[in-house]
Amino acid sequence: MTTDRDRTIPMISPGRVAIYAALTLFSLLFLLPFIWQLGTSLKTPAEIATGTFTLFPAEPQWENYAEVFRRAPIATWFFNSAFIAIVGTIGATLTSAFCAYGFAVLHARGSRLAFGMVLLTILVPYQVLIIPEYIVWAKLGLINTPLPILLPWFLGGGAFNIFLLRQFMLGLPRDMVDAARVDGANELHIFARIILPMCAPALAIVAVFHFIYMWNDFLRPLLYLPDPSAMTLPVGLSGFVSKFARQWHLLLAGSVVALAPLLVVFALAQRVIARGISITGVRR
């Protein structure tokens, strides 16, 4: 005879336990390089030179991080990267949403052809455009400024972002848009007051992915920001290999500093990303 208390206890099948155990194991395997990176950044050079594989140091050397900041302008590079990543993400997210609205909601004549041409730009590798782009920005006198990196993202936001947001907008109910037009609302009002709030999950995905891309971007800052005071963190850290030679504790400490913002962004936005992917996955 079962009691009410027994009925409230959820039954966990052995198969589900095995799945969770496997997922936990794979998660630990993926985390192992990051744990090793953090642990090695806190070791002394002598402890690293022993060659013995250990995840954690005998005595954490937090001074390694202070030493990195003393030897290189990490704070300046960090600020430059944050500025470019944040401003570029805002520009790409807003302008790609604006373009996607035109393709998904307005249905102007020739919009399908224009959208196909936008998608074709994904097939063009950026390396093909490096020389002509550099010549244009150099003649405008914008080298050593963040404008060559930021301005293109305010002119459409990228083909992939437009495609993702357009597909999401196609699945939105049109009744609210039609009702707003009947009430006399213009397209800008409909876009800002109706479409953008409904696209919040997709916009969050675009913003997070684009921030990660902008933070890790190496080629554009390397071309347009050669001055050490204007460098971004990935470009500045690339010089650590020659500057610090085999001082692995300093090299890894610098890489942890570069990785930390991405981990924070992903940790804060993981629920939004999961929700956005689940919603966009059922859109047509």
mmCIF file of C-alpha atoms in Angstrom:
data_model
loop_
_atom_site.group_PDB
_atom_site.id
_atom_site.type_symbol
_atom_site.label_atom_id
_atom_site.label_comp_id
_atom_site.label_asym_id
_atom_site.label_seq_id
_atom_site.Cartn_x
_atom_site.Cartn_y
_atom_site.Cartn_z
ATOM 1 C CA MET A 1 0.000 0.000 0.000
ATOM 2 C CA THR A 2 1.432 3.351 -1.076
ATOM 3 C CA THR A 3 1.113 6.514 0.947
ATOM 4 C CA ASP A 4 0.672 10.094 -0.230
ATOM 5 C CA ARG A 5 4.334 10.731 0.559
ATOM 6 C CA ASP A 6 5.402 7.942 -1.762
ATOM 7 C CA ARG A 7 3.327 9.367 -4.598
ATOM 8 C CA THR A 8 5.075 12.751 -4.359
ATOM 9 C CA ILE A 9 8.572 11.292 -4.762
ATOM 10 C CA PRO A 10 9.536 11.537 -8.464
ATOM 11 C CA MET A 11 10.804 8.349 -10.040
ATOM 12 C CA ILE A 12 14.098 8.696 -11.915
ATOM 13 C CA SER A 13 14.717 6.024 -14.498
ATOM 14 C CA PRO A 14 18.167 4.421 -14.841
ATOM 15 C CA GLY A 15 18.333 5.667 -18.418
ATOM 16 C CA ARG A 16 17.935 9.263 -17.330
ATOM 17 C CA VAL A 17 20.604 8.802 -14.667
ATOM 18 C CA ALA A 18 22.978 7.410 -17.297
ATOM 19 C CA ILE A 19 22.275 10.379 -19.612
ATOM 20 C CA TYR A 20 22.970 12.927 -16.880
ATOM 21 C CA ALA A 21 26.124 11.072 -15.865
ATOM 22 C CA ALA A 22 27.384 11.073 -19.470
ATOM 23 C CA LEU A 23 26.590 14.768 -19.896
ATOM 24 C CA THR A 24 28.393 15.585 -16.659
ATOM 25 C CA LEU A 25 31.437 13.610 -17.781
ATOM 26 C CA PHE A 26 31.585 15.347 -21.158
ATOM 27 C CA SER A 27 31.120 18.740 -19.488
ATOM 28 C CA LEU A 28 34.110 18.055 -17.247
ATOM 29 C CA LEU A 29 36.177 17.019 -20.260
ATOM 30 C CA PHE A 30 35.355 20.295 -22.003
ATOM 31 C CA LEU A 31 36.123 22.270 -18.836
ATOM 32 C CA LEU A 32 39.452 20.544 -18.251
ATOM 33 C CA PRO A 33 41.521 22.826 -20.568
ATOM 34 C CA PHE A 34 40.053 25.953 -18.944
ATOM 35 C CA ILE A 35 40.722 24.619 -15.453
ATOM 36 C CA TRP A 36 44.294 23.763 -16.447
ATOM 37 C CA GLN A 37 44.732 27.226 -17.980
ATOM 38 C CA LEU A 38 43.560 28.955 -14.809
ATOM 39 C CA GLY A 39 45.614 26.684 -12.539
ATOM 40 C CA THR A 40 48.806 27.090 -14.584
ATOM 41 C CA SER A 41 48.422 30.871 -14.629
ATOM 42 C CA LEU A 42 48.711 30.762 -10.830
ATOM 43 C CA LYS A 43 51.853 28.614 -10.727
ATOM 44 C CA THR A 44 55.466 29.644 -10.353
ATOM 45 C CA PRO A 45 57.889 29.129 -13.281
ATOM 46 C CA ALA A 46 59.697 26.465 -11.274
ATOM 47 C CA GLU A 47 56.490 24.526 -10.675
ATOM 48 C CA ILE A 48 55.638 24.636 -14.387
ATOM 49 C CA ALA A 49 59.155 23.539 -15.345
ATOM 50 C CA THR A 50 58.834 20.284 -13.403
ATOM 51 C CA GLY A 51 56.700 18.864 -16.200
ATOM 52 C CA THR A 52 54.330 17.179 -13.772
ATOM 53 C CA PHE A 53 50.682 17.485 -14.808
ATOM 54 C CA THR A 54 48.697 19.120 -12.022
ATOM 55 C CA LEU A 55 45.536 21.115 -12.358
ATOM 56 C CA PHE A 56 46.021 23.346 -9.335
ATOM 57 C CA PRO A 57 49.154 25.060 -7.976
ATOM 58 C CA ALA A 58 50.652 24.203 -4.628
ATOM 59 C CA GLU A 59 50.437 27.886 -3.654
ATOM 60 C CA PRO A 60 48.407 30.213 -5.914
ATOM 61 C CA GLN A 61 50.516 33.083 -7.201
ATOM 62 C CA TRP A 62 48.023 35.909 -7.703
ATOM 63 C CA GLU A 63 51.015 38.153 -8.239
ATOM 64 C CA ASN A 64 51.251 36.738 -11.779
ATOM 65 C CA TYR A 65 48.223 38.803 -12.817
ATOM 66 C CA ALA A 66 49.629 41.958 -11.267
ATOM 67 C CA GLU A 67 52.915 41.287 -13.080
ATOM 68 C CA VAL A 68 51.114 41.030 -16.431
ATOM 69 C CA PHE A 69 49.391 44.367 -15.861
ATOM 70 C CA ARG A 70 52.736 45.950 -14.916
ATOM 71 C CA ARG A 71 54.572 44.686 -17.974
ATOM 72 C CA ALA A 72 51.925 45.451 -20.589
ATOM 73 C CA PRO A 73 49.079 47.991 -20.988
ATOM 74 C CA ILE A 74 46.448 45.309 -20.407
ATOM 75 C CA ALA A 75 43.942 47.792 -18.980
ATOM 76 C CA THR A 76 44.165 49.980 -22.105
ATOM 77 C CA TRP A 77 43.798 46.992 -24.433
ATOM 78 C CA PHE A 78 40.886 45.718 -22.369
ATOM 79 C CA PHE A 79 39.081 49.066 -22.589
ATOM 80 C CA ASN A 80 39.691 49.258 -26.352
ATOM 81 C CA SER A 81 38.273 45.765 -26.854
ATOM 82 C CA ALA A 82 35.263 46.470 -24.648
ATOM 83 C CA PHE A 83 34.491 49.722 -26.461
ATOM 84 C CA ILE A 84 34.730 48.170 -29.920
ATOM 85 C CA ALA A 85 32.773 45.060 -28.925
ATOM 86 C CA ILE A 86 29.944 46.954 -27.191
ATOM 87 C CA VAL A 87 29.518 49.705 -29.788
ATOM 88 C CA GLY A 88 29.862 47.262 -32.690
ATOM 89 C CA THR A 89 27.302 44.922 -31.133
ATOM 90 C CA ILE A 90 24.793 47.729 -30.670
ATOM 91 C CA GLY A 91 25.229 48.875 -34.257
ATOM 92 C CA ALA A 92 25.047 45.391 -35.771
ATOM 93 C CA THR A 93 22.006 44.359 -33.733
ATOM 94 C CA LEU A 94 19.930 47.466 -34.452
ATOM 95 C CA THR A 95 20.770 47.859 -38.134
ATOM 96 C CA SER A 96 20.373 44.149 -38.916
ATOM 97 C CA ALA A 97 16.947 44.248 -37.241
ATOM 98 C CA PHE A 98 16.039 47.272 -39.353
ATOM 99 C CA CYS A 99 17.084 45.491 -42.554
ATOM 100 C CA ALA A 100 15.336 42.278 -41.523
ATOM 101 C CA TYR A 101 12.134 44.250 -40.946
ATOM 102 C CA GLY A 102 12.252 45.476 -44.519
ATOM 103 C CA PHE A 103 12.699 41.972 -45.911
ATOM 104 C CA ALA A 104 10.197 40.231 -43.616
ATOM 105 C CA VAL A 105 7.379 42.747 -43.145
ATOM 106 C CA LEU A 106 7.358 45.315 -45.940
ATOM 107 C CA HIS A 107 7.491 42.898 -48.915
ATOM 108 C CA ALA A 108 8.567 45.562 -51.379
ATOM 109 C CA ARG A 109 9.028 44.760 -55.040
ATOM 110 C CA GLY A 110 12.380 43.061 -55.584
ATOM 111 C CA SER A 111 12.890 42.309 -51.896
ATOM 112 C CA ARG A 112 13.413 38.588 -52.551
ATOM 113 C CA LEU A 113 16.143 39.340 -55.074
ATOM 114 C CA ALA A 114 17.756 41.843 -52.731
ATOM 115 C CA PHE A 115 17.649 39.349 -49.877
ATOM 116 C CA GLY A 116 19.277 36.685 -52.052
ATOM 117 C CA MET A 117 22.077 39.132 -52.912
ATOM 118 C CA VAL A 118 22.566 39.833 -49.213
ATOM 119 C CA LEU A 119 22.926 36.109 -48.537
ATOM 120 C CA LEU A 120 25.462 35.788 -51.356
ATOM 121 C CA THR A 121 27.796 38.116 -49.463
ATOM 122 C CA ILE A 122 28.289 35.330 -46.910
ATOM 123 C CA LEU A 123 30.160 33.397 -49.605
ATOM 124 C CA VAL A 124 32.686 36.222 -50.093
ATOM 125 C CA PRO A 125 35.680 35.739 -47.749
ATOM 126 C CA TYR A 126 36.818 38.845 -45.933
ATOM 127 C CA GLN A 127 40.387 38.325 -47.130
ATOM 128 C CA VAL A 128 39.258 39.271 -50.643
ATOM 129 C CA LEU A 129 38.134 42.695 -49.418
ATOM 130 C CA ILE A 130 41.131 43.530 -47.221
ATOM 131 C CA ILE A 131 43.166 45.527 -49.761
ATOM 132 C CA PRO A 132 40.367 47.688 -51.254
ATOM 133 C CA GLU A 133 38.898 48.352 -47.804
ATOM 134 C CA TYR A 134 42.266 49.366 -46.399
ATOM 135 C CA ILE A 135 42.911 51.736 -49.315
ATOM 136 C CA VAL A 136 39.536 53.436 -48.774
ATOM 137 C CA TRP A 137 40.009 53.894 -45.022
ATOM 138 C CA ALA A 138 43.619 55.038 -45.486
ATOM 139 C CA LYS A 139 42.558 57.727 -47.982
ATOM 140 C CA LEU A 140 39.913 58.885 -45.526
ATOM 141 C CA GLY A 141 42.614 59.202 -42.857
ATOM 142 C CA LEU A 142 40.879 56.835 -40.433
ATOM 143 C CA ILE A 143 43.745 54.422 -39.753
ATOM 144 C CA ASN A 144 44.524 54.131 -36.016
ATOM 145 C CA THR A 145 40.906 54.894 -35.171
ATOM 146 C CA PRO A 146 38.143 52.361 -34.380
ATOM 147 C CA LEU A 147 35.897 53.748 -37.156
ATOM 148 C CA PRO A 148 37.034 51.288 -39.888
ATOM 149 C CA ILE A 149 36.060 48.453 -37.544
ATOM 150 C CA LEU A 150 32.788 49.952 -36.259
ATOM 151 C CA LEU A 151 31.234 51.779 -39.215
ATOM 152 C CA PRO A 152 30.597 48.680 -41.402
ATOM 153 C CA TRP A 153 28.446 47.186 -38.632
ATOM 154 C CA PHE A 154 26.224 50.290 -38.683
ATOM 155 C CA LEU A 155 25.506 49.714 -42.391
ATOM 156 C CA GLY A 156 23.416 46.567 -42.247
ATOM 157 C CA GLY A 157 24.793 44.512 -39.397
ATOM 158 C CA GLY A 158 25.954 41.505 -41.400
ATOM 159 C CA ALA A 159 24.185 39.035 -43.676
ATOM 160 C CA PHE A 160 23.910 36.256 -41.099
ATOM 161 C CA ASN A 161 22.315 38.550 -38.513
ATOM 162 C CA ILE A 162 19.830 39.814 -41.094
ATOM 163 C CA PHE A 163 18.977 36.257 -42.113
ATOM 164 C CA LEU A 164 18.419 35.119 -38.518
ATOM 165 C CA LEU A 165 16.198 38.057 -37.606
ATOM 166 C CA ARG A 166 14.247 37.897 -40.870
ATOM 167 C CA GLN A 167 13.419 34.246 -40.302
ATOM 168 C CA PHE A 168 12.241 35.061 -36.795
ATOM 169 C CA MET A 169 10.100 37.975 -37.971
ATOM 170 C CA LEU A 170 8.430 35.810 -40.602
ATOM 171 C CA GLY A 171 6.963 33.706 -37.808
ATOM 172 C CA LEU A 172 5.485 36.645 -35.885
ATOM 173 C CA PRO A 173 1.716 37.195 -36.035
ATOM 174 C CA ARG A 174 0.790 39.833 -38.616
ATOM 175 C CA ASP A 175 -2.478 40.839 -36.928
ATOM 176 C CA MET A 176 -0.784 43.364 -34.640
ATOM 177 C CA VAL A 177 1.093 44.938 -37.548
ATOM 178 C CA ASP A 178 -2.050 45.220 -39.668
ATOM 179 C CA ALA A 179 -3.998 46.646 -36.726
ATOM 180 C CA ALA A 180 -1.310 49.261 -36.110
ATOM 181 C CA ARG A 181 -1.390 50.298 -39.756
ATOM 182 C CA VAL A 182 -5.165 50.628 -39.636
ATOM 183 C CA ASP A 183 -4.774 52.888 -36.583
ATOM 184 C CA GLY A 184 -2.433 55.110 -38.573
ATOM 185 C CA ALA A 185 0.934 54.025 -37.171
ATOM 186 C CA ASN A 186 3.895 54.515 -39.511
ATOM 187 C CA GLU A 187 6.467 51.832 -40.242
ATOM 188 C CA LEU A 188 9.064 53.253 -37.852
ATOM 189 C CA HIS A 189 6.552 53.205 -35.014
ATOM 190 C CA ILE A 190 5.552 49.620 -35.840
ATOM 191 C CA PHE A 191 9.202 48.577 -35.963
ATOM 192 C CA ALA A 192 10.167 50.218 -32.663
ATOM 193 C CA ARG A 193 7.014 49.579 -30.608
ATOM 194 C CA ILE A 194 5.769 46.226 -31.912
ATOM 195 C CA ILE A 195 8.404 44.238 -33.811
ATOM 196 C CA LEU A 196 11.479 44.897 -31.675
ATOM 197 C CA PRO A 197 9.865 43.864 -28.350
ATOM 198 C CA MET A 198 8.538 40.680 -29.957
ATOM 199 C CA CYS A 199 12.008 39.894 -31.344
ATOM 200 C CA ALA A 200 13.763 40.173 -27.971
ATOM 201 C CA PRO A 201 14.938 36.499 -27.876
ATOM 202 C CA ALA A 202 16.380 36.642 -31.390
ATOM 203 C CA LEU A 203 17.964 40.037 -30.739
ATOM 204 C CA ALA A 204 19.610 38.636 -27.611
ATOM 205 C CA ILE A 205 21.143 35.784 -29.608
ATOM 206 C CA VAL A 206 22.461 38.169 -32.266
ATOM 207 C CA ALA A 207 23.879 40.514 -29.607
ATOM 208 C CA VAL A 208 25.650 37.779 -27.634
ATOM 209 C CA PHE A 209 27.131 36.033 -30.672
ATOM 210 C CA HIS A 210 28.220 39.305 -32.228
ATOM 211 C CA PHE A 211 29.815 40.491 -28.986
ATOM 212 C CA ILE A 212 31.843 37.287 -28.846
ATOM 213 C CA TYR A 213 32.863 37.759 -32.480
ATOM 214 C CA MET A 214 33.871 41.379 -31.981
ATOM 215 C CA TRP A 215 35.781 40.610 -28.784
ATOM 216 C CA ASN A 216 37.780 37.853 -30.482
ATOM 217 C CA ASP A 217 38.284 39.698 -33.784
ATOM 218 C CA PHE A 218 41.967 39.786 -34.621
ATOM 219 C CA LEU A 219 42.423 40.679 -38.289
ATOM 220 C CA ARG A 220 40.637 44.039 -38.456
ATOM 221 C CA PRO A 221 42.224 45.496 -35.291
ATOM 222 C CA LEU A 222 45.606 44.217 -36.487
ATOM 223 C CA LEU A 223 45.196 46.130 -39.761
ATOM 224 C CA TYR A 224 43.612 49.356 -38.584
ATOM 225 C CA LEU A 225 44.975 49.788 -35.040
ATOM 226 C CA PRO A 226 48.771 49.401 -35.236
ATOM 227 C CA ASP A 227 49.481 51.909 -32.471
ATOM 228 C CA PRO A 228 50.066 50.135 -29.106
ATOM 229 C CA SER A 229 47.734 52.546 -27.307
ATOM 230 C CA ALA A 230 44.912 51.714 -29.757
ATOM 231 C CA MET A 231 45.371 47.928 -29.851
ATOM 232 C CA THR A 232 42.697 45.530 -28.732
ATOM 233 C CA LEU A 233 43.323 42.720 -26.276
ATOM 234 C CA PRO A 234 43.680 39.850 -28.824
ATOM 235 C CA VAL A 235 46.227 41.847 -30.861
ATOM 236 C CA GLY A 236 48.144 42.947 -27.793
ATOM 237 C CA LEU A 237 48.250 39.436 -26.362
ATOM 238 C CA SER A 238 49.654 38.098 -29.646
ATOM 239 C CA GLY A 239 52.885 39.917 -28.814
ATOM 240 C CA PHE A 240 53.178 38.079 -25.510
ATOM 241 C CA VAL A 241 54.720 35.051 -27.197
ATOM 242 C CA SER A 242 57.801 37.025 -28.244
ATOM 243 C CA LYS A 243 57.793 39.386 -25.268
ATOM 244 C CA PHE A 244 57.493 36.832 -22.473
ATOM 245 C CA ALA A 245 59.147 33.943 -24.357
ATOM 246 C CA ARG A 246 58.691 30.857 -22.159
ATOM 247 C CA GLN A 247 57.102 32.567 -19.192
ATOM 248 C CA TRP A 248 54.002 30.438 -19.461
ATOM 249 C CA HIS A 249 52.508 31.656 -16.193
ATOM 250 C CA LEU A 250 52.351 35.205 -17.586
ATOM 251 C CA LEU A 251 51.121 34.089 -21.008
ATOM 252 C CA LEU A 252 48.268 32.119 -19.493
ATOM 253 C CA ALA A 253 47.446 34.876 -17.012
ATOM 254 C CA GLY A 254 46.965 37.253 -19.933
ATOM 255 C CA SER A 255 44.810 34.730 -21.779
ATOM 256 C CA VAL A 256 42.602 34.277 -18.707
ATOM 257 C CA VAL A 257 42.069 38.046 -18.584
ATOM 258 C CA ALA A 258 40.980 37.965 -22.241
ATOM 259 C CA LEU A 259 38.698 34.982 -21.680
ATOM 260 C CA ALA A 260 36.981 36.209 -18.502
ATOM 261 C CA PRO A 261 34.517 38.691 -20.143
ATOM 262 C CA LEU A 262 33.285 36.022 -22.555
ATOM 263 C CA LEU A 263 32.623 33.614 -19.707
ATOM 264 C CA VAL A 264 30.735 36.312 -17.804
ATOM 265 C CA VAL A 265 28.629 37.233 -20.842
ATOM 266 C CA PHE A 266 27.797 33.612 -21.578
ATOM 267 C CA ALA A 267 26.965 32.861 -17.934
ATOM 268 C CA LEU A 268 24.606 35.831 -17.741
ATOM 269 C CA ALA A 269 22.966 35.184 -21.104
ATOM 270 C CA GLN A 270 22.790 31.399 -21.254
ATOM 271 C CA ARG A 271 19.085 31.290 -20.374
ATOM 272 C CA VAL A 272 18.312 33.911 -22.987
ATOM 273 C CA ILE A 273 20.363 32.018 -25.571
ATOM 274 C CA ALA A 274 18.636 28.717 -24.803
ATOM 275 C CA ARG A 275 15.209 30.337 -24.935
ATOM 276 C CA GLY A 276 16.000 32.172 -28.150
ATOM 277 C CA ILE A 277 17.332 29.051 -29.867
ATOM 278 C CA SER A 278 14.292 27.031 -28.811
ATOM 279 C CA ILE A 279 11.970 29.718 -30.151
ATOM 280 C CA THR A 280 13.821 30.364 -33.392
ATOM 281 C CA GLY A 281 14.046 26.638 -33.991
ATOM 282 C CA VAL A 282 10.305 26.309 -34.427
ATOM 283 C CA ARG A 283 9.933 29.325 -36.688
ATOM 284 C CA ARG A 284 9.389 28.748 -40.350
#
